[in-house]
Amino acid sequence: MEEGGAVLQNSRSDKHLIGGGEGRRHEEFEGNDNSVLRVVETLLRLFPIVLSVTALIIMLKNSEENEHGSVSYTDLSAFRYLVQANGICAGYSLFSVVFVALPRLSSMPRNWTFFLLDQVLTYLILAAGAASMEVLYLAEKGNAATTWSSACGAFGPFCHKVTASIAITFVAVICYVFLSLISSYKLFTKYDAPDITNISKAVHIAAFHA
Amino acid sequence: MEEGGAVLQNSRSDKHLIGGGEGRRHEEFEGNDNSVLRVVETLLRLFPIVLSVTALIIMLKNSEENEHGSVSYTDLSAFRYLVQANGICAGYSLFSVVFVALPRLSSMPRNWTFFLLDQVLTYLILAAGAASMEVLYLAEKGNAATTWSSACGAFGPFCHKVTASIAITFVAVICYVFLSLISSYKLFTKYDAPDITNISKAVHIAAFHA
């Protein structure tokens, strides 16, 4: 029982050490984590700006007029949706890269916002790419059952540009798949933080009652 | 200096307490975490079995023959892809629900496998749903530029069944969106675990050197 004072004193110096060690360790971890992750994330947010704007411009300028008639991207709903999705994707990527590149500490509301928006954007451009690819497939092959003729026979250059635009969009989709993984990693690894505090609190309480 | 022995002894009993506390706390946390999450996850994996099988059966039985001709789901690539995606989705859901419902501790390779497969499945059925919805839209509205006639005027019941199948598929997509969030949560929250161990190791070392 005469060791009580020493225990109390020791537990107090321990507390100081625990606090300091935890803080440093966390800073180091966050530092390494942030420097590598921030570079990868910034690049993954920069690429889709270039990709989406390119896919957008190719599709916007895509119209053809010949002896068979005229066709433009506005005639097909899937291609209009692809242009809109690429526009939203480019805008959001530009907006988000500014926030990510800033060397400020990330907050939970910001992590949640990016996490949710990254997920939505991934699904949005994937759906646009899939729908457009299906229309392109129908335009190239035609369909006997529905008596839809192959439109790419008559509008070859139009179809080539559509193919290019869709291919570029799918590269942007791949970027967004990785971005949504990174943002979910950044969000959910933060969710153990309260648990660490609880454990170190439990250590102090245990030391006090020893 | 005569308190050195007491400190050493105390740090050893602390170690025991820390170890015990951490263990209990972790078990409690995992217990609560697992019981709620496992129920939600099991339900979210059970629903897509029913949904995908229903969507699959509706589409498989979907063929129509009348004075305009005959049409079957096999005539359109998007609908074939929808059937395949729903089949894979139902099979994977059945396979995964067995593993999740088992009250065993989750391991990292298992978490990684489910995380990756959940993501792939979500993108797979979302793409199938989006492509099929675009074909349905074209079949209902037709397209003037490509001279594709509205097929649903001639094959009304066929289109109704396609609509039902696609709608059910999108409910399965929503389940999978939440499932991929849960599996990324389960995977990435585990990634702080080594950090906790390091901190408690640092505590012991600090206590020994006090």
CSV table of N, CA and C in Angstrom, one decimal, chain A residues 64-205:
chain,number,residue,atom,x,y,z
A,64,GLU,N,-22.6,14.8,-88.2
A,64,GLU,CA,-22.2,14.5,-89.5
A,64,GLU,C,-23.5,14.6,-90.4
A,65,GLU,N,-23.2,15.1,-91.6
A,65,GLU,CA,-24.3,15.3,-92.6
A,65,GLU,C,-23.8,14.7,-93.9
A,66,ASN,N,-24.6,13.8,-94.4
A,66,ASN,CA,-24.2,13.3,-95.8
A,66,ASN,C,-25.5,12.9,-96.5
A,67,GLU,N,-25.3,12.2,-97.6
A,67,GLU,CA,-26.5,11.9,-98.4
A,67,GLU,C,-27.6,11.0,-97.7
A,68,HIS,N,-27.2,10.3,-96.6
A,68,HIS,CA,-28.1,9.5,-95.9
A,68,HIS,C,-28.9,10.3,-94.9
A,69,GLY,N,-28.5,11.5,-94.6
A,69,GLY,CA,-29.2,12.4,-93.7
A,69,GLY,C,-28.2,13.0,-92.7
A,70,SER,N,-28.6,13.5,-91.6
A,70,SER,CA,-27.7,14.1,-90.6
A,70,SER,C,-27.8,13.5,-89.3
A,71,VAL,N,-26.7,13.4,-88.5
A,71,VAL,CA,-26.8,12.9,-87.2
A,71,VAL,C,-25.9,13.7,-86.3
A,72,SER,N,-26.4,13.9,-85.1
A,72,SER,CA,-25.6,14.7,-84.1
A,72,SER,C,-25.7,14.0,-82.7
A,73,TYR,N,-24.8,14.3,-81.8
A,73,TYR,CA,-24.9,13.6,-80.5
A,73,TYR,C,-26.2,13.9,-79.8
A,74,THR,N,-26.8,15.1,-80.1
A,74,THR,CA,-28.0,15.5,-79.5
A,74,THR,C,-29.2,14.6,-79.9
A,75,ASP,N,-29.1,13.8,-81.0
A,75,ASP,CA,-30.2,13.0,-81.4
A,75,ASP,C,-30.3,11.8,-80.5
A,76,LEU,N,-29.3,11.4,-79.8
A,76,LEU,CA,-29.4,10.2,-78.9
A,76,LEU,C,-29.2,10.5,-77.5
A,77,SER,N,-30.2,10.1,-76.7
A,77,SER,CA,-30.3,10.5,-75.3
A,77,SER,C,-29.0,10.0,-74.5
A,78,ALA,N,-28.5,8.9,-74.8
A,78,ALA,CA,-27.3,8.3,-74.1
A,78,ALA,C,-26.1,9.2,-74.3
A,79,PHE,N,-26.0,9.8,-75.5
A,79,PHE,CA,-24.8,10.6,-75.8
A,79,PHE,C,-25.0,12.0,-75.1
A,80,ARG,N,-26.2,12.5,-75.1
A,80,ARG,CA,-26.4,13.7,-74.3
A,80,ARG,C,-26.1,13.5,-72.8
A,81,TYR,N,-26.5,12.4,-72.3
A,81,TYR,CA,-26.2,12.0,-70.9
A,81,TYR,C,-24.7,11.9,-70.7
A,82,LEU,N,-24.0,11.3,-71.7
A,82,LEU,CA,-22.6,11.2,-71.6
A,82,LEU,C,-21.9,12.6,-71.5
A,83,VAL,N,-22.4,13.5,-72.4
A,83,VAL,CA,-21.8,14.9,-72.3
A,83,VAL,C,-22.1,15.5,-71.0
A,84,GLN,N,-23.3,15.4,-70.5
A,84,GLN,CA,-23.6,16.0,-69.2
A,84,GLN,C,-22.8,15.4,-68.1
A,85,ALA,N,-22.7,14.0,-68.1
A,85,ALA,CA,-21.9,13.3,-67.0
A,85,ALA,C,-20.4,13.7,-67.1
A,86,ASN,N,-19.9,13.9,-68.3
A,86,ASN,CA,-18.5,14.3,-68.4
A,86,ASN,C,-18.3,15.7,-68.0
A,87,GLY,N,-19.3,16.6,-68.2
A,87,GLY,CA,-19.2,18.0,-67.8
A,87,GLY,C,-19.2,18.1,-66.2
A,88,ILE,N,-20.1,17.3,-65.6
A,88,ILE,CA,-20.2,17.3,-64.1
A,88,ILE,C,-18.9,16.7,-63.6
A,89,CYS,N,-18.4,15.6,-64.2
A,89,CYS,CA,-17.2,15.0,-63.7
A,89,CYS,C,-16.0,16.0,-63.8
A,90,ALA,N,-15.9,16.7,-64.9
A,90,ALA,CA,-14.8,17.7,-65.1
A,90,ALA,C,-14.9,18.8,-64.0
A,91,GLY,N,-16.1,19.3,-63.9
A,91,GLY,CA,-16.4,20.4,-62.9
A,91,GLY,C,-16.1,19.9,-61.5
A,92,TYR,N,-16.6,18.8,-61.1
A,92,TYR,CA,-16.3,18.2,-59.7
A,92,TYR,C,-14.9,17.9,-59.5
A,93,SER,N,-14.2,17.4,-60.5
A,93,SER,CA,-12.8,17.1,-60.4
A,93,SER,C,-11.9,18.3,-60.1
A,94,LEU,N,-12.3,19.4,-60.8
A,94,LEU,CA,-11.6,20.7,-60.7
A,94,LEU,C,-11.8,21.2,-59.3
A,95,PHE,N,-13.1,21.2,-58.9
A,95,PHE,CA,-13.5,21.7,-57.6
A,95,PHE,C,-12.8,20.9,-56.5
A,96,SER,N,-12.7,19.6,-56.6
A,96,SER,CA,-12.2,18.7,-55.5
A,96,SER,C,-10.7,18.8,-55.5
A,97,VAL,N,-10.0,18.9,-56.6
A,97,VAL,CA,-8.5,18.9,-56.6
A,97,VAL,C,-8.0,20.1,-55.9
A,98,VAL,N,-8.7,21.2,-55.9
A,98,VAL,CA,-8.3,22.4,-55.2
A,98,VAL,C,-8.3,22.2,-53.7
A,99,PHE,N,-9.4,21.5,-53.2
A,99,PHE,CA,-9.5,21.2,-51.8
A,99,PHE,C,-8.4,20.2,-51.3
A,100,VAL,N,-8.2,19.1,-52.2
A,100,VAL,CA,-7.3,18.1,-51.8
A,100,VAL,C,-5.8,18.5,-51.8
A,101,ALA,N,-5.5,19.4,-52.8
A,101,ALA,CA,-4.1,19.9,-52.9
A,101,ALA,C,-3.7,20.8,-51.8
A,102,LEU,N,-4.7,21.5,-51.2
A,102,LEU,CA,-4.4,22.4,-50.1
A,102,LEU,C,-3.9,21.6,-48.9
A,103,PRO,N,-2.7,22.0,-48.4
A,103,PRO,CA,-2.1,21.2,-47.3
A,103,PRO,C,-2.8,21.5,-45.9
A,104,ARG,N,-4.1,21.5,-45.9
A,104,ARG,CA,-4.7,21.6,-44.6
A,104,ARG,C,-5.1,20.3,-44.0
A,105,LEU,N,-5.3,20.2,-42.7
A,105,LEU,CA,-5.8,18.9,-42.1
A,105,LEU,C,-7.2,18.6,-42.6
A,106,SER,N,-7.4,17.4,-42.8
A,106,SER,CA,-8.8,17.0,-43.3
A,106,SER,C,-9.7,16.9,-42.1
A,107,SER,N,-10.9,17.3,-42.3
A,107,SER,CA,-12.0,17.2,-41.3
A,107,SER,C,-13.0,16.2,-41.6
A,108,MET,N,-13.7,15.7,-40.7
A,108,MET,CA,-14.7,14.6,-40.9
A,108,MET,C,-15.8,15.1,-41.9
A,109,PRO,N,-16.4,16.3,-41.7
A,109,PRO,CA,-17.4,16.7,-42.7
A,109,PRO,C,-16.9,16.7,-44.2
A,110,ARG,N,-15.6,17.1,-44.3
A,110,ARG,CA,-15.0,17.2,-45.6
A,110,ARG,C,-14.8,15.8,-46.1
A,111,ASN,N,-14.3,14.9,-45.3
A,111,ASN,CA,-14.1,13.5,-45.7
A,111,ASN,C,-15.4,12.8,-46.1
A,112,TRP,N,-16.5,13.1,-45.3
A,112,TRP,CA,-17.8,12.5,-45.7
A,112,TRP,C,-18.3,13.1,-47.0
A,113,THR,N,-18.1,14.4,-47.2
A,113,THR,CA,-18.6,15.0,-48.5
A,113,THR,C,-17.9,14.4,-49.7
A,114,PHE,N,-16.5,14.3,-49.6
A,114,PHE,CA,-15.8,13.8,-50.7
A,114,PHE,C,-16.1,12.3,-50.9
A,115,PHE,N,-16.3,11.6,-49.8
A,115,PHE,CA,-16.6,10.2,-49.9
A,115,PHE,C,-17.9,10.0,-50.7
A,116,LEU,N,-19.0,10.7,-50.3
A,116,LEU,CA,-20.3,10.5,-50.9
A,116,LEU,C,-20.3,11.0,-52.3
A,117,LEU,N,-19.7,12.2,-52.6
A,117,LEU,CA,-19.6,12.7,-54.0
A,117,LEU,C,-18.8,11.8,-54.9
A,118,ASP,N,-17.7,11.3,-54.4
A,118,ASP,CA,-16.9,10.4,-55.2
A,118,ASP,C,-17.7,9.2,-55.7
A,119,GLN,N,-18.4,8.6,-54.7
A,119,GLN,CA,-19.2,7.4,-55.0
A,119,GLN,C,-20.3,7.8,-56.0
A,120,VAL,N,-21.0,8.9,-55.8
A,120,VAL,CA,-22.0,9.3,-56.8
A,120,VAL,C,-21.5,9.5,-58.2
A,121,LEU,N,-20.3,10.2,-58.2
A,121,LEU,CA,-19.7,10.5,-59.5
A,121,LEU,C,-19.3,9.2,-60.3
A,122,THR,N,-18.7,8.3,-59.5
A,122,THR,CA,-18.3,7.0,-60.1
A,122,THR,C,-19.5,6.3,-60.7
A,123,TYR,N,-20.6,6.2,-60.0
A,123,TYR,CA,-21.8,5.5,-60.5
A,123,TYR,C,-22.4,6.3,-61.7
A,124,LEU,N,-22.3,7.6,-61.6
A,124,LEU,CA,-22.9,8.5,-62.7
A,124,LEU,C,-22.2,8.3,-64.0
A,125,ILE,N,-20.8,8.4,-64.0
A,125,ILE,CA,-20.1,8.3,-65.3
A,125,ILE,C,-20.0,6.8,-65.8
A,126,LEU,N,-20.1,5.9,-64.8
A,126,LEU,CA,-20.1,4.5,-65.2
A,126,LEU,C,-21.4,4.2,-66.0
A,127,ALA,N,-22.5,4.6,-65.4
A,127,ALA,CA,-23.8,4.4,-66.0
A,127,ALA,C,-23.9,5.1,-67.4
A,128,ALA,N,-23.3,6.3,-67.5
A,128,ALA,CA,-23.3,7.1,-68.8
A,128,ALA,C,-22.5,6.3,-69.8
A,129,GLY,N,-21.3,5.8,-69.4
A,129,GLY,CA,-20.4,5.1,-70.3
A,129,GLY,C,-21.1,3.8,-70.8
A,130,ALA,N,-21.7,3.1,-69.8
A,130,ALA,CA,-22.4,1.8,-70.2
A,130,ALA,C,-23.5,2.0,-71.1
A,131,ALA,N,-24.4,3.0,-70.9
A,131,ALA,CA,-25.5,3.3,-71.7
A,131,ALA,C,-25.1,3.7,-73.1
A,132,SER,N,-24.0,4.5,-73.2
A,132,SER,CA,-23.5,5.0,-74.5
A,132,SER,C,-22.9,3.9,-75.3
A,133,MET,N,-22.2,3.0,-74.6
A,133,MET,CA,-21.5,1.9,-75.2
A,133,MET,C,-22.6,0.9,-75.8
A,134,GLU,N,-23.7,0.8,-75.2
A,134,GLU,CA,-24.8,-0.1,-75.7
A,134,GLU,C,-25.4,0.5,-76.9
A,135,VAL,N,-25.6,1.9,-76.9
A,135,VAL,CA,-26.1,2.5,-78.1
A,135,VAL,C,-25.1,2.4,-79.3
A,136,LEU,N,-23.8,2.6,-79.0
A,136,LEU,CA,-22.8,2.4,-80.0
A,136,LEU,C,-22.8,1.0,-80.6
A,137,TYR,N,-23.0,0.0,-79.7
A,137,TYR,CA,-23.0,-1.4,-80.2
A,137,TYR,C,-24.2,-1.6,-81.1
A,138,LEU,N,-25.3,-1.0,-80.7
A,138,LEU,CA,-26.5,-1.2,-81.6
A,138,LEU,C,-26.3,-0.4,-82.9
A,139,ALA,N,-25.7,0.7,-82.8
A,139,ALA,CA,-25.5,1.5,-84.0
A,139,ALA,C,-24.5,0.8,-85.0
A,140,GLU,N,-23.6,0.1,-84.4
A,140,GLU,CA,-22.6,-0.7,-85.3
A,140,GLU,C,-23.2,-2.0,-85.8
A,141,LYS,N,-23.9,-2.7,-84.9
A,141,LYS,CA,-24.3,-4.0,-85.4
A,141,LYS,C,-25.8,-4.0,-85.9
A,142,GLY,N,-26.6,-3.0,-85.5
A,142,GLY,CA,-28.0,-3.1,-85.8
A,142,GLY,C,-28.7,-4.1,-85.0
A,143,ASN,N,-30.0,-4.3,-85.2
A,143,ASN,CA,-30.7,-5.3,-84.5
A,143,ASN,C,-31.9,-5.8,-85.4
A,144,ALA,N,-31.9,-7.1,-85.7
A,144,ALA,CA,-32.8,-7.7,-86.6
A,144,ALA,C,-34.2,-7.7,-86.0
A,145,ALA,N,-34.3,-8.1,-84.7
A,145,ALA,CA,-35.6,-8.3,-84.0
A,145,ALA,C,-36.4,-7.0,-84.0
A,146,THR,N,-35.7,-5.9,-83.7
A,146,THR,CA,-36.4,-4.6,-83.6
A,146,THR,C,-36.3,-3.8,-84.9
A,147,THR,N,-35.8,-4.5,-86.0
A,147,THR,CA,-35.6,-3.9,-87.3
A,147,THR,C,-34.8,-2.6,-87.2
A,148,TRP,N,-33.8,-2.5,-86.3
A,148,TRP,CA,-33.0,-1.3,-86.2
A,148,TRP,C,-31.8,-1.5,-87.1
A,149,SER,N,-31.6,-0.7,-88.1
A,149,SER,CA,-30.5,-0.8,-89.0
A,149,SER,C,-29.2,-0.3,-88.4
A,150,SER,N,-28.1,-0.8,-89.0
A,150,SER,CA,-26.8,-0.4,-88.5
A,150,SER,C,-26.5,1.0,-89.0
A,151,ALA,N,-26.5,2.0,-88.1
A,151,ALA,CA,-26.3,3.4,-88.4
A,151,ALA,C,-24.9,3.7,-88.7
A,152,CYS,N,-23.9,2.9,-88.2
A,152,CYS,CA,-22.5,3.2,-88.4
A,152,CYS,C,-22.0,3.0,-89.9
A,153,GLY,N,-22.8,2.2,-90.7
A,153,GLY,CA,-22.5,2.0,-92.1
A,153,GLY,C,-22.7,3.3,-92.8
A,154,ALA,N,-23.7,4.1,-92.4
A,154,ALA,CA,-24.0,5.4,-93.1
A,154,ALA,C,-23.2,6.5,-92.5
A,155,PHE,N,-22.9,6.4,-91.2
A,155,PHE,CA,-22.2,7.5,-90.4
A,155,PHE,C,-21.0,7.0,-89.7
A,156,GLY,N,-20.0,6.6,-90.6
A,156,GLY,CA,-18.8,6.0,-90.0
A,156,GLY,C,-18.0,7.0,-89.1
A,157,PRO,N,-17.6,8.2,-89.6
A,157,PRO,CA,-16.8,9.1,-88.8
A,157,PRO,C,-17.5,9.5,-87.5
A,158,PHE,N,-18.8,9.6,-87.5
A,158,PHE,CA,-19.6,9.9,-86.3
A,158,PHE,C,-19.4,8.8,-85.3
A,159,CYS,N,-19.5,7.5,-85.7
A,159,CYS,CA,-19.3,6.4,-84.8
A,159,CYS,C,-17.9,6.3,-84.3
A,160,HIS,N,-16.9,6.6,-85.1
A,160,HIS,CA,-15.5,6.6,-84.6
A,160,HIS,C,-15.3,7.6,-83.5
A,161,LYS,N,-15.8,8.8,-83.7
A,161,LYS,CA,-15.7,9.8,-82.6
A,161,LYS,C,-16.4,9.4,-81.3
A,162,VAL,N,-17.6,8.8,-81.5
A,162,VAL,CA,-18.3,8.3,-80.3
A,162,VAL,C,-17.5,7.3,-79.6
A,163,THR,N,-16.9,6.3,-80.4
A,163,THR,CA,-16.0,5.3,-79.8
A,163,THR,C,-14.9,5.9,-79.0
A,164,ALA,N,-14.2,7.0,-79.5
A,164,ALA,CA,-13.1,7.7,-78.9
A,164,ALA,C,-13.6,8.3,-77.6
A,165,SER,N,-14.7,9.0,-77.6
A,165,SER,CA,-15.3,9.7,-76.5
A,165,SER,C,-15.6,8.7,-75.4
A,166,ILE,N,-16.2,7.5,-75.7
A,166,ILE,CA,-16.6,6.5,-74.7
A,166,ILE,C,-15.4,5.9,-74.1
A,167,ALA,N,-14.4,5.6,-74.9
A,167,ALA,CA,-13.1,5.0,-74.4
A,167,ALA,C,-12.4,5.9,-73.4
A,168,ILE,N,-12.4,7.2,-73.7
A,168,ILE,CA,-11.8,8.2,-72.8
A,168,ILE,C,-12.6,8.3,-71.5
A,169,THR,N,-13.9,8.2,-71.7
A,169,THR,CA,-14.8,8.3,-70.5
A,169,THR,C,-14.5,7.1,-69.5
A,170,PHE,N,-14.2,5.9,-70.1
A,170,PHE,CA,-14.0,4.7,-69.3
A,170,PHE,C,-12.6,4.8,-68.6
A,171,VAL,N,-11.7,5.5,-69.1
A,171,VAL,CA,-10.4,5.8,-68.4
A,171,VAL,C,-10.7,6.7,-67.2
A,172,ALA,N,-11.6,7.7,-67.4
A,172,ALA,CA,-12.0,8.5,-66.3
A,172,ALA,C,-12.8,7.7,-65.2
A,173,VAL,N,-13.6,6.7,-65.7
A,173,VAL,CA,-14.3,5.8,-64.7
A,173,VAL,C,-13.3,5.1,-63.9
A,174,ILE,N,-12.2,4.6,-64.5
A,174,ILE,CA,-11.2,3.8,-63.7
A,174,ILE,C,-10.5,4.7,-62.7
A,175,CYS,N,-10.2,6.0,-63.1
A,175,CYS,CA,-9.7,7.0,-62.1
A,175,CYS,C,-10.7,7.1,-60.9
A,176,TYR,N,-12.0,7.2,-61.2
A,176,TYR,CA,-13.0,7.4,-60.2
A,176,TYR,C,-13.2,6.2,-59.3
A,177,VAL,N,-13.0,5.0,-59.9
A,177,VAL,CA,-13.1,3.8,-59.0
A,177,VAL,C,-12.0,3.9,-58.0
A,178,PHE,N,-10.8,4.2,-58.4
A,178,PHE,CA,-9.7,4.3,-57.4
A,178,PHE,C,-9.9,5.5,-56.4
A,179,LEU,N,-10.4,6.6,-56.9
A,179,LEU,CA,-10.7,7.8,-56.1
A,179,LEU,C,-11.7,7.4,-55.0
A,180,SER,N,-12.8,6.7,-55.4
A,180,SER,CA,-13.8,6.3,-54.3
A,180,SER,C,-13.2,5.3,-53.3
A,181,LEU,N,-12.2,4.5,-53.7
A,181,LEU,CA,-11.5,3.6,-52.8
A,181,LEU,C,-10.7,4.5,-51.8
A,182,ILE,N,-10.0,5.4,-52.4
A,182,ILE,CA,-9.1,6.3,-51.5
A,182,ILE,C,-10.0,7.1,-50.5
A,183,SER,N,-11.1,7.7,-51.0
A,183,SER,CA,-11.9,8.5,-50.1
A,183,SER,C,-12.6,7.6,-49.1
A,184,SER,N,-12.9,6.4,-49.4
A,184,SER,CA,-13.5,5.5,-48.4
A,184,SER,C,-12.5,5.1,-47.4
A,185,TYR,N,-11.2,4.9,-47.9
A,185,TYR,CA,-10.1,4.6,-47.0
A,185,TYR,C,-9.8,5.7,-46.0
A,186,LYS,N,-9.8,6.9,-46.6
A,186,LYS,CA,-9.5,8.1,-45.8
A,186,LYS,C,-10.6,8.4,-44.7
A,187,LEU,N,-11.9,8.1,-45.1
A,187,LEU,CA,-13.0,8.3,-44.1
A,187,LEU,C,-13.0,7.2,-43.1
A,188,PHE,N,-12.9,5.9,-43.5
A,188,PHE,CA,-13.2,4.8,-42.5
A,188,PHE,C,-12.0,4.5,-41.6
A,189,THR,N,-10.8,4.8,-42.0
A,189,THR,CA,-9.6,4.6,-41.1
A,189,THR,C,-9.7,5.7,-40.0
A,190,LYS,N,-10.3,6.8,-40.2
A,190,LYS,CA,-10.5,7.8,-39.1
A,190,LYS,C,-11.5,7.3,-38.1
A,191,TYR,N,-12.3,6.3,-38.4
A,191,TYR,CA,-13.3,5.8,-37.5
A,191,TYR,C,-12.8,5.0,-36.4
A,192,ASP,N,-11.5,4.7,-36.3
A,192,ASP,CA,-11.0,4.0,-35.1
A,192,ASP,C,-10.4,5.0,-34.1
A,193,ALA,N,-10.3,6.2,-34.5
A,193,ALA,CA,-9.7,7.2,-33.6
A,193,ALA,C,-10.3,7.3,-32.3
A,194,PRO,N,-11.7,7.3,-32.1
A,194,PRO,CA,-12.3,7.4,-30.8
A,194,PRO,C,-11.9,6.2,-29.9
A,195,ASP,N,-11.7,5.1,-30.6
A,195,ASP,CA,-11.4,3.8,-29.9
A,195,ASP,C,-10.0,3.9,-29.2
A,196,ILE,N,-9.1,4.5,-29.9
A,196,ILE,CA,-7.7,4.7,-29.4
A,196,ILE,C,-7.8,5.5,-28.1
A,197,THR,N,-8.5,6.6,-28.1
A,197,THR,CA,-8.7,7.5,-27.0
A,197,THR,C,-9.3,6.7,-25.8
A,198,ASN,N,-10.3,5.9,-26.1
A,198,ASN,CA,-10.9,5.1,-25.0
A,198,ASN,C,-9.9,4.1,-24.4
A,199,ILE,N,-9.1,3.5,-25.2
A,199,ILE,CA,-8.1,2.5,-24.7
A,199,ILE,C,-7.1,3.3,-23.8
A,200,SER,N,-6.6,4.4,-24.2
A,200,SER,CA,-5.6,5.1,-23.4
A,200,SER,C,-6.3,5.6,-22.1
A,201,LYS,N,-7.6,6.0,-22.2
A,201,LYS,CA,-8.3,6.4,-21.0
A,201,LYS,C,-8.4,5.2,-20.0
A,202,ALA,N,-8.7,4.1,-20.6
A,202,ALA,CA,-8.9,2.8,-19.8
A,202,ALA,C,-7.5,2.5,-19.1
A,203,VAL,N,-6.4,2.8,-19.7
A,203,VAL,CA,-5.1,2.6,-19.2
A,203,VAL,C,-4.9,3.4,-17.9
A,204,HIS,N,-5.3,4.7,-18.0
A,204,HIS,CA,-5.1,5.6,-16.9
A,204,HIS,C,-6.0,5.2,-15.7
A,205,ILE,N,-7.2,4.9,-16.0
A,205,ILE,CA,-8.2,4.5,-15.0
A,205,ILE,C,-7.6,3.2,-14.3
